[in-house]
Amino acid sequence: MEIQITDACCNTPATKTAWVKKGTFKPLSKQVAGIERRTYRTGPITSKLGVVSLIDIHGFHPTTVQFLDTLGDKGFQVSAIDLFPNGPMPDEYMGDMAKLGGWIRTNAEYTNNHVGGLVKIAAQDLKADGCESLFIIGHCWGVHLAIRAASEPDQGFLGVAGPHPTAVTLPLVSNLKCPLALFPSMDDPDMVPIIQAVQNKGFSTPSVHVRFDKAPHGFCGGRGDWTIPEHNEAAAQVLQKTSEFFSALAAKDEE
């Protein structure tokens, strides 16, 4: 598989921030490929709205966890899968496309790393915990993975969302089975054709596209520094618009 990654994704390291997590790590209910895997759970346990999250290559960076906790505060049970049991991408790989691409192929490729299986179990666990409406969100490369998961024949997601998407192309969304919300940064390619292609599928709830031209790639995850007002405001808007998008889809599903 040829990996097409935004230049800023390859060249921009994670920020140094702090956040005290509100949630907890717990094992998924089933092993994947014979190995026990864990997920970060946050949000109200009484919520019927569940979100599976696929984080970016910087792992559980404080800004990423803050994003997840804030999404939980908006009324969603969140399950953020630990995609990288051997640790996030090493900082020294930044700026070296060969090393970064090789790391992704080894640690975060959809098929080889059993991402579909992980997502399926995380979704089943959310359902077991009372969630009736399921959604999936990704950050950066995680958006690519989330779209692939939501394109599976037996997927049960009502919608996909993703800030600063990487490797999201027209062929990737050709089999997507639900509406899509994309929030590209100033560094990301034009996502309007992608949204239009999904819109043309005729889903009853419109897809969403908002571009943040004052925020850098990764502003909602490992490269985010929310002490910068413009970045903080952009992330707050992504969280609000994601919450509204998911809530609208849940309401439509209940009709």
XYZ file of N, CA and C in Angstrom:
765
model
N 0.831 -1.197 0.000
C 0.000 0.000 0.000
C 0.864 1.244 0.000
N 0.578 2.143 -0.939
C 1.288 3.413 -0.950
C 0.672 4.339 0.082
N 1.491 4.895 0.953
C 0.995 5.763 2.007
C 1.225 7.217 1.620
N 0.136 7.966 1.528
C 0.209 9.381 1.194
C -0.033 10.185 2.469
N 0.998 10.830 2.947
C 0.921 11.519 4.230
C 1.187 13.004 4.042
N 0.376 13.829 4.705
C 0.577 15.272 4.693
C 1.981 15.610 5.170
N 2.641 16.547 4.473
C 4.018 16.912 4.834
C 4.144 17.289 6.303
N 3.178 18.051 6.803
C 3.235 18.483 8.199
C 3.161 17.305 9.155
N 2.483 16.234 8.729
C 2.399 15.033 9.564
C 3.766 14.388 9.690
N 4.531 14.445 8.625
C 5.846 13.818 8.617
C 6.887 14.667 9.331
N 6.708 15.985 9.327
C 7.772 16.880 9.776
C 7.529 17.547 11.131
N 6.317 17.460 11.670
C 5.985 18.202 12.882
C 5.946 17.278 14.092
N 6.799 17.500 15.101
C 6.803 16.627 16.280
C 5.642 16.940 17.212
N 5.454 16.089 18.196
C 4.421 16.308 19.207
C 4.789 17.491 20.091
N 3.768 18.136 20.632
C 3.994 19.249 21.545
C 4.229 18.731 22.961
N 4.736 19.611 23.823
C 4.945 19.281 25.226
C 3.830 19.944 26.034
N 2.846 19.171 26.432
C 1.716 19.691 27.182
C 1.413 18.757 28.347
N 0.446 19.149 29.180
C 0.075 18.337 30.337
C -1.438 18.283 30.461
N -1.941 17.155 30.950
C -3.374 16.979 31.182
C -3.549 15.786 32.105
N -4.390 15.958 33.114
C -4.687 14.863 34.037
C -5.914 14.135 33.506
N -5.743 12.895 33.101
C -6.827 12.164 32.443
C -8.000 11.922 33.394
N -9.202 11.936 32.806
C -10.431 11.707 33.558
C -10.891 10.257 33.465
N -10.456 9.558 32.408
C -10.894 8.194 32.185
C -9.898 7.169 32.680
N -10.112 5.929 32.279
C -9.243 4.835 32.700
C -8.985 3.884 31.521
N -7.866 3.190 31.583
C -7.581 2.146 30.615
C -8.182 0.833 31.113
N -8.746 0.088 30.183
C -9.284 -1.222 30.526
C -9.092 -2.148 29.337
N -9.001 -3.442 29.576
C -8.817 -4.371 28.453
C -10.087 -4.499 27.626
N -9.919 -4.708 26.325
C -11.058 -5.081 25.498
C -11.556 -6.446 25.960
N -12.821 -6.734 25.715
C -13.425 -7.954 26.250
C -12.901 -9.214 25.587
N -12.325 -9.089 24.389
C -11.799 -10.249 23.679
C -10.392 -9.958 23.192
N -9.600 -10.994 23.091
C -8.273 -10.846 22.519
C -8.359 -10.651 21.007
N -7.331 -10.037 20.452
C -7.225 -9.865 19.008
C -5.927 -10.516 18.572
N -6.026 -11.452 17.651
C -4.858 -12.210 17.178
C -4.114 -12.848 18.354
N -4.889 -13.294 19.356
C -4.317 -13.993 20.493
C -3.661 -13.104 21.532
N -3.867 -11.782 21.420
C -3.215 -10.848 22.339
C -4.268 -9.972 23.004
N -4.152 -9.797 24.314
C -5.051 -8.893 25.019
C -4.688 -7.456 24.679
N -5.675 -6.664 24.320
C -5.458 -5.261 23.969
C -6.302 -4.371 24.884
N -5.893 -3.133 25.030
C -6.591 -2.236 25.940
C -7.176 -1.038 25.198
N -8.052 -0.348 25.902
C -8.669 0.848 25.356
C -8.837 1.869 26.472
N -8.867 3.152 26.101
C -9.078 4.214 27.081
C -10.558 4.566 27.074
N -11.208 4.417 28.231
C -12.635 4.683 28.343
C -12.865 5.956 29.146
N -13.691 6.829 28.592
C -14.023 8.076 29.263
C -15.437 8.476 28.875
N -16.032 9.382 29.644
C -17.398 9.807 29.381
C -18.388 9.113 30.308
N -19.637 9.565 30.324
C -20.648 9.029 31.246
C -21.049 7.595 30.907
N -20.986 6.713 31.889
C -21.283 5.304 31.654
C -22.775 5.069 31.414
N -23.602 6.080 31.646
C -25.039 5.939 31.408
C -25.445 6.391 30.012
N -24.513 6.963 29.257
C -24.850 7.464 27.929
C -25.159 6.324 26.965
N -26.106 6.565 26.083
C -26.453 5.595 25.049
C -25.744 5.892 23.728
N -24.868 6.903 23.748
C -24.126 7.309 22.560
C -22.667 6.886 22.719
N -22.190 6.028 21.848
C -20.834 5.498 21.962
C -19.950 5.908 20.801
N -18.706 6.240 21.116
C -17.741 6.654 20.098
C -16.481 5.805 20.216
N -16.129 5.130 19.128
C -14.840 4.459 19.028
C -13.850 5.473 18.460
N -12.686 5.584 19.074
C -11.678 6.559 18.654
C -10.398 5.864 18.217
N -9.842 6.356 17.104
C -8.555 5.880 16.601
C -7.589 7.054 16.619
N -6.645 7.019 17.551
C -5.777 8.161 17.829
C -4.657 8.275 16.799
N -3.930 9.385 16.858
C -2.852 9.592 15.895
C -1.579 8.868 16.340
N -0.531 8.978 15.531
C 0.680 8.182 15.736
C 1.482 8.591 16.967
N 1.087 9.680 17.632
C 1.759 10.086 18.866
C 1.138 9.426 20.092
N 0.178 8.534 19.880
C -0.385 7.780 20.987
C -1.235 8.627 21.921
N -1.215 8.268 23.197
C -2.052 8.963 24.177
C -1.332 10.199 24.713
N -1.079 11.121 23.799
C -0.505 12.416 24.133
C -1.503 13.183 25.004
N -1.029 14.036 25.925
C -1.963 14.760 26.790
C -3.055 15.524 26.050
N -2.734 16.162 24.925
C -3.767 16.892 24.189
C -4.789 15.932 23.603
N -4.346 14.775 23.131
C -5.271 13.771 22.615
C -6.213 13.306 23.713
N -5.675 13.030 24.894
C -6.508 12.584 26.011
C -7.472 13.686 26.429
N -7.011 14.929 26.419
C -7.896 16.044 26.740
C -9.044 16.125 25.736
N -8.743 15.916 24.460
C -9.791 15.895 23.436
C -10.800 14.793 23.743
N -10.309 13.601 24.037
C -11.189 12.474 24.325
C -12.047 12.744 25.564
N -11.433 13.264 26.607
C -12.187 13.561 27.828
C -13.247 14.630 27.586
N -12.919 15.626 26.778
C -13.882 16.686 26.491
C -15.037 16.150 25.654
N -14.752 15.254 24.722
C -15.832 14.615 23.968
C -16.717 13.811 24.913
N -16.094 13.154 25.890
C -16.877 12.459 26.902
C -17.741 13.406 27.706
N -17.200 14.567 28.045
C -17.962 15.565 28.795
C -19.189 16.040 28.027
N -19.169 15.883 26.712
C -20.303 16.302 25.889
C -21.379 15.220 25.791
N -21.196 14.135 26.534
C -22.261 13.159 26.655
C -22.073 11.860 25.914
N -20.821 11.519 25.569
C -20.559 10.298 24.834
C -19.701 9.338 25.656
N -20.042 8.050 25.589
C -19.103 7.038 26.076
C -18.036 6.871 24.999
N -16.792 7.093 25.357
C -15.700 7.051 24.386
C -14.800 5.862 24.676
N -14.460 5.134 23.617
C -13.511 4.026 23.712
C -12.389 4.284 22.715
N -11.239 4.719 23.213
C -10.085 5.052 22.367
C -9.098 3.888 22.412
N -9.039 3.149 21.328
C -8.231 1.935 21.281
C -6.744 2.274 21.336
N -6.021 1.515 22.127
C -4.562 1.642 22.151
C -4.030 0.910 20.916
N -3.830 1.651 19.852
C -3.426 1.052 18.589
C -1.969 0.598 18.582
N -1.166 1.146 19.502
C 0.275 0.929 19.429
C 0.798 0.309 20.724
N 0.604 -0.996 20.908
C 1.046 -1.635 22.155
C 2.551 -1.577 22.349
N 3.304 -1.352 21.279
C 4.755 -1.220 21.405
C 5.200 0.233 21.570
N 4.241 1.126 21.778
C 4.556 2.533 21.973
C 4.310 3.347 20.726
N 4.105 4.671 20.876
C 3.862 5.551 19.733
C 5.100 5.694 18.863
N 4.937 6.368 17.746
C 6.061 6.549 16.837
C 7.188 7.328 17.505
N 8.413 6.872 17.393
C 9.539 7.590 18.010
C 9.699 8.997 17.424
N 9.982 9.962 18.285
C 10.132 11.346 17.836
C 11.237 11.497 16.798
N 12.269 10.668 16.893
C 13.400 10.825 15.978
C 13.049 10.432 14.540
N 11.871 9.844 14.339
C 11.442 9.507 12.983
C 10.839 10.704 12.254
N 10.503 11.747 12.997
C 9.899 12.917 12.367
C 10.852 13.518 11.354
N 10.314 13.831 10.176
C 11.121 14.408 9.112
C 11.749 13.392 8.193
N 11.612 12.111 8.542
C 12.177 11.048 7.710
C 11.017 10.208 7.183
N 10.597 10.481 5.955
C 9.418 9.829 5.399
C 9.578 8.327 5.309
N 10.782 7.860 5.013
C 11.009 6.421 4.897
C 10.777 5.729 6.239
N 11.337 6.312 7.315
C 11.169 5.709 8.638
C 9.727 5.813 9.116
N 9.109 6.985 8.882
C 7.732 7.178 9.325
C 6.800 6.228 8.589
N 6.959 6.138 7.263
C 6.115 5.239 6.494
C 6.319 3.785 6.885
N 7.567 3.422 7.148
C 7.851 2.059 7.580
C 7.235 1.753 8.930
N 7.266 2.742 9.843
C 6.666 2.539 11.165
C 5.160 2.343 11.040
N 4.518 3.142 10.192
C 3.079 2.997 10.014
C 2.742 1.626 9.438
N 3.497 1.185 8.452
C 3.230 -0.132 7.864
C 3.366 -1.246 8.893
N 4.298 -1.088 9.821
C 4.542 -2.116 10.825
C 3.570 -2.028 11.997
N 3.174 -0.820 12.369
C 2.418 -0.623 13.605
C 0.995 -0.123 13.432
N 0.648 0.386 12.252
C -0.663 1.017 12.123
C -1.312 0.781 10.763
N -0.944 -0.286 10.085
C -1.594 -0.618 8.823
C -2.897 -1.359 9.132
N -3.954 -1.061 8.409
C -5.294 -1.525 8.766
C -5.386 -3.040 8.879
N -4.943 -3.753 7.856
C -5.108 -5.206 7.838
C -4.076 -5.909 8.709
N -2.809 -5.594 8.514
C -1.745 -6.298 9.229
C -1.818 -6.115 10.738
N -2.353 -4.988 11.174
C -2.421 -4.702 12.602
C -3.825 -4.898 13.183
N -4.672 -5.573 12.415
C -5.977 -6.020 12.915
C -6.855 -4.877 13.417
N -6.774 -3.734 12.746
C -7.545 -2.574 13.199
C -9.044 -2.854 13.115
N -9.488 -3.504 12.035
C -10.908 -3.820 11.908
C -11.410 -4.667 13.058
N -10.623 -5.655 13.471
C -11.009 -6.502 14.594
C -11.059 -5.736 15.908
N -10.087 -4.863 16.122
C -10.071 -4.042 17.330
C -11.302 -3.148 17.409
N -11.628 -2.526 16.274
C -12.791 -1.636 16.227
C -14.070 -2.419 16.511
N -14.186 -3.578 15.923
C -15.399 -4.383 16.108
C -15.605 -4.745 17.574
N -14.536 -5.131 18.259
C -14.674 -5.508 19.670
C -14.962 -4.274 20.532
N -14.285 -3.159 20.248
C -14.555 -1.934 21.005
C -16.009 -1.518 20.849
N -16.547 -1.660 19.642
C -17.952 -1.322 19.406
C -18.877 -2.274 20.158
N -18.557 -3.553 20.142
C -19.360 -4.526 20.882
C -19.358 -4.224 22.372
N -18.198 -3.814 22.896
C -18.099 -3.483 24.323
C -18.946 -2.261 24.671
N -18.956 -1.277 23.790
C -19.797 -0.100 24.022
C -21.274 -0.485 24.027
N -21.656 -1.364 23.108
C -23.039 -1.829 23.083
C -23.378 -2.571 24.370
N -22.448 -3.396 24.845
C -22.670 -4.136 26.085
C -22.818 -3.203 27.274
N -22.244 -2.013 27.164
C -22.329 -1.022 28.236
C -23.482 -0.049 28.018
N -24.407 -0.399 27.146
C -25.638 0.368 27.021
C -25.726 1.330 25.859
N -24.704 1.393 25.020
C -24.745 2.325 23.886
C -25.634 1.767 22.781
N -26.541 2.601 22.309
C -27.467 2.209 21.248
C -27.114 2.837 19.911
N -26.377 3.930 19.937
C -25.935 4.602 18.716
C -24.417 4.679 18.738
N -23.782 4.214 17.658
C -22.328 4.150 17.622
C -21.760 5.022 16.510
N -20.617 5.644 16.826
C -19.910 6.517 15.896
C -18.426 6.191 15.980
N -17.675 6.704 15.021
C -16.230 6.489 15.046
C -15.531 7.773 14.649
N -14.439 8.071 15.337
C -13.665 9.280 15.057
C -12.184 8.920 14.981
N -11.481 9.595 14.100
C -10.042 9.389 13.996
C -9.313 10.708 14.032
N -8.038 10.647 14.371
C -7.161 11.807 14.296
C -6.070 11.507 13.274
N -5.861 12.401 12.315
C -4.750 12.262 11.372
C -4.838 10.929 10.631
N -3.840 10.061 10.772
C -3.874 8.747 10.138
C -5.065 7.942 10.638
N -5.497 8.229 11.858
C -6.659 7.542 12.407
C -7.928 7.797 11.617
N -8.016 8.932 10.900
C -9.187 9.189 10.060
C -9.226 8.184 8.913
N -8.070 7.940 8.315
C -7.967 6.926 7.267
C -8.465 5.575 7.781
N -7.994 5.191 8.964
C -8.384 3.910 9.544
C -9.875 3.887 9.875
N -10.397 4.996 10.396
C -11.809 5.053 10.783
C -12.716 4.901 9.563
N -12.343 5.534 8.455
C -13.151 5.414 7.242
C -13.133 3.975 6.732
N -11.989 3.341 6.804
C -11.922 1.939 6.381
C -12.811 1.067 7.269
N -12.784 1.310 8.572
C -13.619 0.521 9.478
C -15.105 0.744 9.198
N -15.474 1.990 8.910
C -16.876 2.316 8.652
C -17.316 1.903 7.257
N -16.387 1.379 6.460
C -16.712 0.881 5.121
C -16.864 -0.634 5.089
N -16.649 -1.276 6.226
C -16.784 -2.731 6.291
C -18.248 -3.137 6.093
N -18.493 -4.289 5.496
C -19.871 -4.707 5.219
C -20.747 -4.784 6.463
N -20.179 -5.199 7.594
C -20.981 -5.377 8.805
C -20.824 -4.239 9.793
N -20.337 -3.082 9.328
C -20.149 -1.964 10.255
C -21.504 -1.475 10.760
N -21.514 -0.915 11.980
C -22.762 -0.403 12.534
C -22.680 1.048 12.931
N -21.749 1.795 12.344
C -21.562 3.191 12.728
C -22.530 4.105 11.985
N -23.063 5.060 12.706
C -23.969 6.033 12.096
C -23.217 7.174 11.435
N -21.967 7.410 11.841
C -21.198 8.510 11.267
C -19.731 8.404 11.612
N -18.906 9.057 10.785
C -17.460 9.135 10.978
C -17.069 10.596 11.066
N -16.143 10.921 11.964
C -15.613 12.283 12.044
C -14.102 12.229 12.127
N -13.463 13.325 11.694
C -12.013 13.326 11.769
C -11.382 14.683 11.587
N -10.674 15.176 12.620
C -9.860 16.380 12.443
C -8.539 16.066 11.759
N -8.035 17.042 11.029
C -6.773 16.996 10.279
C -6.490 15.631 9.668
N -7.337 15.225 8.698
C -7.210 13.888 8.104
C -5.982 13.734 7.227
N -5.413 12.548 7.272
C -4.280 12.175 6.418
C -4.654 10.940 5.601
N -4.197 10.920 4.349
C -4.404 9.778 3.454
C -5.883 9.481 3.248
N -6.684 10.533 3.141
C -8.108 10.390 2.836
C -8.314 10.785 1.378
N -8.718 9.826 0.575
C -8.829 10.005 -0.865
C -10.216 9.604 -1.353
N -10.509 9.923 -2.611
C -11.795 9.531 -3.192
C -11.966 8.011 -3.207
N -10.958 7.229 -3.622
C -11.133 5.779 -3.559
C -11.407 5.266 -2.145
N -10.815 5.911 -1.147
C -10.998 5.461 0.232
C -12.456 5.537 0.659
N -13.182 6.575 0.234
C -14.567 6.754 0.685
C -15.583 6.099 -0.243
N -15.109 5.378 -1.254
C -16.040 4.825 -2.245
C -17.026 3.830 -1.642
N -16.625 3.128 -0.581
C -17.513 2.144 0.043
C -18.010 2.576 1.423
N -17.823 3.835 1.765
C -18.257 4.335 3.073
C -19.770 4.222 3.197
N -20.229 3.766 4.354
C -21.638 3.451 4.525
C -22.376 4.392 5.462
N -21.801 5.561 5.718
C -22.458 6.528 6.602
C -21.906 7.920 6.317
N -22.573 8.979 6.802
C -22.084 10.344 6.593
C -20.720 10.574 7.240
N -20.057 11.638 6.769
C -18.676 11.923 7.157
C -18.526 13.393 7.525
N -17.802 13.664 8.591
C -17.461 15.039 8.977
C -15.944 15.160 8.998
N -15.411 16.082 8.192
C -13.972 16.295 8.132
C -13.629 17.722 8.533
N -12.529 17.841 9.289
C -12.092 19.141 9.799
C -10.612 19.339 9.482
N -10.286 19.614 8.216
C -8.878 19.775 7.832
C -8.260 21.037 8.412
N -6.945 21.012 8.552
C -6.181 22.151 9.057
C -5.610 22.955 7.894
N -4.860 23.970 8.234
C -4.222 24.812 7.234
C -3.213 24.042 6.380
N -2.700 22.939 6.896
C -1.670 22.174 6.208
C -2.214 21.032 5.359
N -3.511 20.760 5.458
C -4.081 19.586 4.818
C -4.613 19.899 3.421
N -4.672 18.883 2.562
C -5.189 19.095 1.207
C -6.683 19.395 1.210
N -7.193 19.797 0.050
C -8.603 20.122 -0.118
C -9.450 18.874 0.115
N -10.373 18.954 1.067
C -11.235 17.834 1.385
C -12.646 17.992 0.812
N -12.918 19.110 0.145
C -14.257 19.349 -0.392
C -14.678 18.251 -1.377
N -13.817 17.827 -2.310
C -14.232 16.744 -3.215
C -14.585 15.450 -2.478
N -13.905 15.191 -1.368
C -14.191 13.990 -0.579
C -15.606 14.078 0.001
N -15.897 15.217 0.606
C -17.216 15.411 1.215
C -18.308 15.368 0.154
N -18.056 15.959 -0.994
C -19.047 15.940 -2.067
C -19.326 14.520 -2.532
N -18.277 13.709 -2.612
C -18.459 12.314 -3.029
C -19.329 11.548 -2.035
N -19.121 11.791 -0.740
C -19.940 11.134 0.275
C -21.366 11.681 0.241
N -21.479 12.973 0.038
C -22.802 13.606 -0.044
C -23.620 13.000 -1.182
N -22.936 12.670 -2.254
C -23.624 12.107 -3.421
C -24.166 10.701 -3.183
N -23.783 10.097 -2.072
C -24.319 8.777 -1.742
C -25.781 8.857 -1.303
N -26.250 10.058 -0.960
C -27.663 10.243 -0.657
C -28.080 9.958 0.768
N -27.146 10.011 1.714
C -27.521 9.832 3.117
C -28.481 10.950 3.544
N -29.419 10.619 4.419
C -30.440 11.597 4.809
C -29.874 12.726 5.655
N -28.794 12.464 6.393
C -28.128 13.517 7.173
C -26.908 13.997 6.405
N -26.773 15.307 6.194
C -25.647 15.815 5.415
C -24.306 15.549 6.074
N -23.294 15.360 5.248
C -21.930 15.322 5.753
C -21.495 16.751 6.084
N -20.370 16.873 6.780
C -19.930 18.176 7.297
C -18.488 18.423 6.891
N -18.198 19.658 6.520
C -16.822 20.050 6.205
C -16.561 21.444 6.752
N -15.555 21.565 7.603
C -15.115 22.879 8.101
C -13.590 22.887 8.057
N -13.038 23.876 7.388
C -11.587 23.997 7.294
C -11.093 25.032 8.304
N -9.986 24.721 8.975
C -9.427 25.604 9.989
C -8.092 26.137 9.483
N -8.150 27.291 8.848
C -6.972 27.852 8.188
C -6.012 28.565 9.136
N -6.352 28.627 10.429
C -5.444 29.236 11.396
C -4.880 28.202 12.370
N -5.158 26.946 12.102
C -4.684 25.879 12.988
C -3.806 24.914 12.207
N -2.704 24.454 12.782
C -1.789 23.546 12.085
C -2.279 22.110 12.123
N -1.707 21.300 11.250
C -2.024 19.876 11.260
C -1.745 19.297 12.653
N -2.687 18.492 13.146
C -2.518 17.847 14.436
C -3.028 18.641 15.618
N -3.781 19.721 15.377
C -4.148 20.626 16.484
C -5.103 19.995 17.487
N -5.762 18.895 17.143
C -6.640 18.217 18.093
C -5.973 17.023 18.767
N -4.716 16.761 18.405
C -4.051 15.581 18.938
C -2.645 15.861 19.402
N -1.727 14.978 19.040
C -0.377 15.039 19.569
C 0.415 16.280 19.232
N 0.010 16.982 18.172
C 0.718 18.208 17.809
C -0.023 19.461 18.293
N -1.083 19.257 19.054
C -1.888 20.374 19.519
C -1.298 21.055 20.738
N -1.337 22.377 20.737
C -0.933 23.172 21.893
C -2.073 24.137 22.190
N -2.922 23.750 23.124
C -4.133 24.529 23.381
C -3.893 25.741 24.253
N -2.621 26.025 24.586
C -2.317 27.307 25.227
C -2.299 28.429 24.190
N -2.269 28.074 22.907
C -2.354 29.054 21.826
C -3.827 29.292 21.534
N -4.338 30.510 21.737
C -5.783 30.758 21.643
C -6.416 30.287 20.340
N -5.753 30.529 19.207
C -6.350 30.137 17.929
C -6.498 28.620 17.822
N -5.525 27.898 18.354
C -5.580 26.449 18.297
C -6.639 25.917 19.264
N -6.721 26.523 20.432
C -7.720 26.131 21.415
C -9.128 26.346 20.872
N -9.352 27.480 20.240
C -10.669 27.792 19.685
C -11.031 26.836 18.557
N -10.045 26.516 17.701
C -10.302 25.578 16.605
C -10.676 24.206 17.150
N -9.950 23.732 18.158
C -10.249 22.423 18.740
C -11.628 22.428 19.396
N -11.969 23.520 20.066
C -13.290 23.622 20.695
C -14.395 23.549 19.647
N -14.166 24.169 18.499
C -15.156 24.113 17.424
C -15.282 22.705 16.863
N -14.165 22.015 16.700
C -14.216 20.639 16.213
C -15.025 19.772 17.172
N -14.764 19.912 18.455
C -15.490 19.125 19.446
C -16.983 19.434 19.415
N -17.328 20.707 19.305
C -18.740 21.087 19.276
C -19.426 20.578 18.014
N -18.776 20.766 16.879
C -19.379 20.341 15.615
C -19.458 18.817 15.521
N -18.482 18.122 16.086
C -18.539 16.664 16.120
C -19.706 16.204 16.984
N -19.855 16.832 18.147
C -20.959 16.493 19.039
C -22.304 16.733 18.360
N -22.438 17.853 17.679
C -23.696 18.168 16.995
C -23.965 17.187 15.854
N -22.927 16.837 15.115
C -23.049 15.901 14.001
C -23.492 14.531 14.492
N -22.817 14.012 15.506
C -23.181 12.704 16.047
C -24.582 12.713 16.661
N -24.911 13.777 17.387
C -26.225 13.855 18.025
C -27.340 13.907 16.995
N -27.111 14.638 15.893
C -28.110 14.704 14.832
C -28.325 13.337 14.190
N -27.251 12.595 14.010
C -27.370 11.259 13.426
C -28.104 10.318 14.361
N -27.858 10.429 15.670
C -28.557 9.587 16.631
C -30.042 9.906 16.634
N -30.378 11.196 16.595
C -31.782 11.594 16.576
C -32.497 11.078 15.323
N -31.797 11.163 14.190
C -32.371 10.680 12.938
C -32.592 9.173 12.981
N -31.682 8.477 13.622
C -31.773 7.023 13.692
C -32.964 6.582 14.550
N -33.364 7.442 15.476
C -34.473 7.097 16.367
C -35.832 7.344 15.719
N -35.854 8.098 14.621
C -37.130 8.427 13.976
C -37.797 7.189 13.373
